[in-house]
Amino acid sequence: MPEYEYEALDSSGKSVTGSVFCSDEQKALEQVQKFGFHVTKLTPRKEAPQEPLSKYWDGTFWDAVQWIFWCVCMPLAGLIGGVNNPEKVTPAVGFIFAGLMSLFFISKRVRDGKWPEGGEGGGGGGGGE
């Protein structure tokens, strides 16, 4: 949600400054007026601070699906693959290999702020663009 900085006058005419988080400028203006202030200046903050959670989750269903897939399903699939075919790979090796592969994609997500996209130019992993 965007942050708006305001300069206003209180009921005694004293200058006050502050900020409010609102979905748009009109709602920000109404919010400041509810405080009993007369707004003289209202501007959107240029560099809105990023919420700590947004580094890990962008709030979309697709992002949640990706986290579940890479954190739960992939390592579990490696473990099950090892249990079903112990002559080809031991369960521990399957689990570790799948876990390392998952760790690679998870680290890219945390570093870049989005999931890697498909190699053929597909929109996979990016969310609703």
PDB file of C-alpha atoms in Angstrom:
ATOM      1  CA  MET A   1       0.000   0.000   0.000  1.00  0.00           C
ATOM      2  CA  PRO A   2       1.431   3.398  -0.950  1.00  0.00           C
ATOM      3  CA  GLU A   3       2.579   5.843   1.695  1.00  0.00           C
ATOM      4  CA  TYR A   4       1.630   9.517   1.442  1.00  0.00           C
ATOM      5  CA  GLU A   5       3.475  12.269   3.282  1.00  0.00           C
ATOM      6  CA  TYR A   6       1.483  15.302   4.338  1.00  0.00           C
ATOM      7  CA  GLU A   7       1.969  18.794   5.635  1.00  0.00           C
ATOM      8  CA  ALA A   8      -1.046  20.250   7.380  1.00  0.00           C
ATOM      9  CA  LEU A   9      -2.289  22.798   9.890  1.00  0.00           C
ATOM     10  CA  ASP A  10      -3.970  21.700  13.099  1.00  0.00           C
ATOM     11  CA  SER A  11      -6.948  23.520  14.674  1.00  0.00           C
ATOM     12  CA  SER A  12      -4.658  26.081  16.338  1.00  0.00           C
ATOM     13  CA  GLY A  13      -2.845  26.842  13.056  1.00  0.00           C
ATOM     14  CA  LYS A  14       0.319  24.984  14.024  1.00  0.00           C
ATOM     15  CA  SER A  15       2.116  23.173  11.188  1.00  0.00           C
ATOM     16  CA  VAL A  16       2.242  19.360  11.445  1.00  0.00           C
ATOM     17  CA  THR A  17       3.786  16.715   9.221  1.00  0.00           C
ATOM     18  CA  GLY A  18       3.350  12.984   8.979  1.00  0.00           C
ATOM     19  CA  SER A  19       2.497  10.113   6.719  1.00  0.00           C
ATOM     20  CA  VAL A  20      -0.399   7.743   6.096  1.00  0.00           C
ATOM     21  CA  PHE A  21      -0.759   4.486   4.183  1.00  0.00           C
ATOM     22  CA  CYS A  22      -3.759   4.521   1.829  1.00  0.00           C
ATOM     23  CA  SER A  23      -4.695   2.925  -1.477  1.00  0.00           C
ATOM     24  CA  ASP A  24      -4.941   6.261  -3.313  1.00  0.00           C
ATOM     25  CA  GLU A  25      -4.408   9.990  -2.876  1.00  0.00           C
ATOM     26  CA  GLN A  26      -8.081  10.823  -2.257  1.00  0.00           C
ATOM     27  CA  LYS A  27      -8.321   8.327   0.603  1.00  0.00           C
ATOM     28  CA  ALA A  28      -5.071   9.671   2.058  1.00  0.00           C
ATOM     29  CA  LEU A  29      -6.507  13.191   1.982  1.00  0.00           C
ATOM     30  CA  GLU A  30      -9.688  12.000   3.722  1.00  0.00           C
ATOM     31  CA  GLN A  31      -7.639  10.129   6.333  1.00  0.00           C
ATOM     32  CA  VAL A  32      -5.585  13.214   7.234  1.00  0.00           C
ATOM     33  CA  GLN A  33      -8.744  15.326   7.408  1.00  0.00           C
ATOM     34  CA  LYS A  34     -10.206  12.798   9.874  1.00  0.00           C
ATOM     35  CA  PHE A  35      -7.308  13.717  12.176  1.00  0.00           C
ATOM     36  CA  GLY A  36      -8.737  17.251  12.213  1.00  0.00           C
ATOM     37  CA  PHE A  37      -5.993  18.745  10.066  1.00  0.00           C
ATOM     38  CA  HIS A  38      -6.240  21.124   7.108  1.00  0.00           C
ATOM     39  CA  VAL A  39      -3.960  19.624   4.445  1.00  0.00           C
ATOM     40  CA  THR A  40      -1.579  22.037   2.736  1.00  0.00           C
ATOM     41  CA  LYS A  41       0.570  19.472   0.921  1.00  0.00           C
ATOM     42  CA  LEU A  42       0.110  15.759   0.153  1.00  0.00           C
ATOM     43  CA  THR A  43       2.694  13.809  -1.831  1.00  0.00           C
ATOM     44  CA  PRO A  44       3.305  10.120  -2.454  1.00  0.00           C
ATOM     45  CA  ARG A  45       6.523   8.933  -0.885  1.00  0.00           C
ATOM     46  CA  LYS A  46       9.132   8.361  -3.598  1.00  0.00           C
ATOM     47  CA  GLU A  47      10.837   5.385  -1.997  1.00  0.00           C
ATOM     48  CA  ALA A  48       8.202   3.407  -0.190  1.00  0.00           C
ATOM     49  CA  PRO A  49       9.859   1.028   2.237  1.00  0.00           C
ATOM     50  CA  GLN A  50       9.516  -2.568   1.184  1.00  0.00           C
ATOM     51  CA  GLU A  51       7.625  -4.726   3.630  1.00  0.00           C
ATOM     52  CA  PRO A  52       9.870  -7.450   5.047  1.00  0.00           C
ATOM     53  CA  LEU A  53       7.510 -10.210   3.938  1.00  0.00           C
ATOM     54  CA  SER A  54       7.463  -9.089   0.310  1.00  0.00           C
ATOM     55  CA  LYS A  55      11.012 -10.365  -0.049  1.00  0.00           C
ATOM     56  CA  TYR A  56       9.683 -13.859   0.576  1.00  0.00           C
ATOM     57  CA  TRP A  57       6.054 -13.696  -0.525  1.00  0.00           C
ATOM     58  CA  ASP A  58       4.386 -11.304  -2.962  1.00  0.00           C
ATOM     59  CA  GLY A  59       0.881 -12.091  -1.727  1.00  0.00           C
ATOM     60  CA  THR A  60      -0.298 -14.047  -4.766  1.00  0.00           C
ATOM     61  CA  PHE A  61      -1.678 -17.560  -4.931  1.00  0.00           C
ATOM     62  CA  TRP A  62       0.938 -18.499  -7.556  1.00  0.00           C
ATOM     63  CA  ASP A  63       3.763 -17.489  -5.240  1.00  0.00           C
ATOM     64  CA  ALA A  64       2.327 -19.668  -2.458  1.00  0.00           C
ATOM     65  CA  VAL A  65       2.076 -22.612  -4.870  1.00  0.00           C
ATOM     66  CA  GLN A  66       5.727 -22.170  -5.844  1.00  0.00           C
ATOM     67  CA  TRP A  67       6.850 -22.111  -2.207  1.00  0.00           C
ATOM     68  CA  ILE A  68       4.903 -25.292  -1.448  1.00  0.00           C
ATOM     69  CA  PHE A  69       6.256 -26.997  -4.557  1.00  0.00           C
ATOM     70  CA  TRP A  70       9.917 -26.165  -3.964  1.00  0.00           C
ATOM     71  CA  CYS A  71       9.943 -26.500  -0.146  1.00  0.00           C
ATOM     72  CA  VAL A  72       7.725 -29.550   0.285  1.00  0.00           C
ATOM     73  CA  CYS A  73       6.910 -31.404  -2.922  1.00  0.00           C
ATOM     74  CA  MET A  74      10.369 -31.533  -4.532  1.00  0.00           C
ATOM     75  CA  PRO A  75      12.292 -32.867  -1.514  1.00  0.00           C
ATOM     76  CA  LEU A  76       9.447 -35.304  -0.797  1.00  0.00           C
ATOM     77  CA  ALA A  77       9.489 -36.471  -4.426  1.00  0.00           C
ATOM     78  CA  GLY A  78      13.235 -37.099  -4.175  1.00  0.00           C
ATOM     79  CA  LEU A  79      12.722 -39.144  -1.015  1.00  0.00           C
ATOM     80  CA  ILE A  80       9.845 -41.151  -2.500  1.00  0.00           C
ATOM     81  CA  GLY A  81      11.803 -41.725  -5.719  1.00  0.00           C
ATOM     82  CA  GLY A  82      14.661 -43.135  -3.678  1.00  0.00           C
ATOM     83  CA  VAL A  83      12.351 -45.386  -1.652  1.00  0.00           C
ATOM     84  CA  ASN A  84      10.665 -46.735  -4.799  1.00  0.00           C
ATOM     85  CA  ASN A  85      13.948 -47.369  -6.669  1.00  0.00           C
ATOM     86  CA  PRO A  86      16.612 -48.126  -4.026  1.00  0.00           C
ATOM     87  CA  GLU A  87      18.739 -50.002  -6.579  1.00  0.00           C
ATOM     88  CA  LYS A  88      19.162 -46.810  -8.646  1.00  0.00           C
ATOM     89  CA  VAL A  89      19.448 -44.220  -5.867  1.00  0.00           C
ATOM     90  CA  THR A  90      19.236 -44.373  -2.090  1.00  0.00           C
ATOM     91  CA  PRO A  91      16.421 -42.376  -0.467  1.00  0.00           C
ATOM     92  CA  ALA A  92      18.923 -40.072   1.228  1.00  0.00           C
ATOM     93  CA  VAL A  93      20.659 -39.210  -2.044  1.00  0.00           C
ATOM     94  CA  GLY A  94      17.329 -38.558  -3.777  1.00  0.00           C
ATOM     95  CA  PHE A  95      16.204 -36.337  -0.913  1.00  0.00           C
ATOM     96  CA  ILE A  96      19.502 -34.421  -0.826  1.00  0.00           C
ATOM     97  CA  PHE A  97      19.631 -33.958  -4.622  1.00  0.00           C
ATOM     98  CA  ALA A  98      16.031 -32.711  -4.779  1.00  0.00           C
ATOM     99  CA  GLY A  99      16.644 -30.523  -1.718  1.00  0.00           C
ATOM    100  CA  LEU A 100      19.719 -28.915  -3.287  1.00  0.00           C
ATOM    101  CA  MET A 101      17.838 -28.285  -6.503  1.00  0.00           C
ATOM    102  CA  SER A 102      15.023 -26.704  -4.493  1.00  0.00           C
ATOM    103  CA  LEU A 103      17.502 -24.628  -2.522  1.00  0.00           C
ATOM    104  CA  PHE A 104      18.901 -23.260  -5.782  1.00  0.00           C
ATOM    105  CA  PHE A 105      15.475 -22.040  -6.969  1.00  0.00           C
ATOM    106  CA  ILE A 106      14.483 -20.745  -3.535  1.00  0.00           C
ATOM    107  CA  SER A 107      17.723 -18.750  -3.247  1.00  0.00           C
ATOM    108  CA  LYS A 108      17.082 -17.237  -6.709  1.00  0.00           C
ATOM    109  CA  ARG A 109      13.567 -16.269  -5.554  1.00  0.00           C
ATOM    110  CA  VAL A 110      14.821 -14.562  -2.401  1.00  0.00           C
ATOM    111  CA  ARG A 111      17.680 -12.810  -4.210  1.00  0.00           C
ATOM    112  CA  ASP A 112      15.718 -11.642  -7.294  1.00  0.00           C
ATOM    113  CA  GLY A 113      12.308 -11.155  -5.670  1.00  0.00           C
ATOM    114  CA  LYS A 114      10.581 -13.422  -8.208  1.00  0.00           C
ATOM    115  CA  TRP A 115      10.643 -17.026  -9.354  1.00  0.00           C
ATOM    116  CA  PRO A 116      12.777 -17.904 -12.396  1.00  0.00           C
ATOM    117  CA  GLU A 117      10.819 -17.887 -15.645  1.00  0.00           C
ATOM    118  CA  GLY A 118      10.631 -20.694 -18.194  1.00  0.00           C
ATOM    119  CA  GLY A 119      13.441 -21.078 -20.726  1.00  0.00           C
ATOM    120  CA  GLU A 120      11.132 -20.864 -23.762  1.00  0.00           C
ATOM    121  CA  GLY A 121       9.915 -17.375 -22.894  1.00  0.00           C
ATOM    122  CA  GLY A 122       6.935 -18.671 -20.939  1.00  0.00           C
ATOM    123  CA  GLY A 123       5.553 -16.645 -18.081  1.00  0.00           C
ATOM    124  CA  GLY A 124       6.038 -19.463 -15.572  1.00  0.00           C
ATOM    125  CA  GLY A 125       6.959 -18.487 -12.062  1.00  0.00           C
ATOM    126  CA  GLY A 126       6.416 -14.764 -12.332  1.00  0.00           C
ATOM    127  CA  GLY A 127       2.936 -14.235 -10.966  1.00  0.00           C
ATOM    128  CA  GLY A 128       0.102 -12.339 -12.633  1.00  0.00           C
ATOM    129  CA  GLU A 129       1.727 -10.097 -15.209  1.00  0.00           C
TER     130      GLU A 129
END
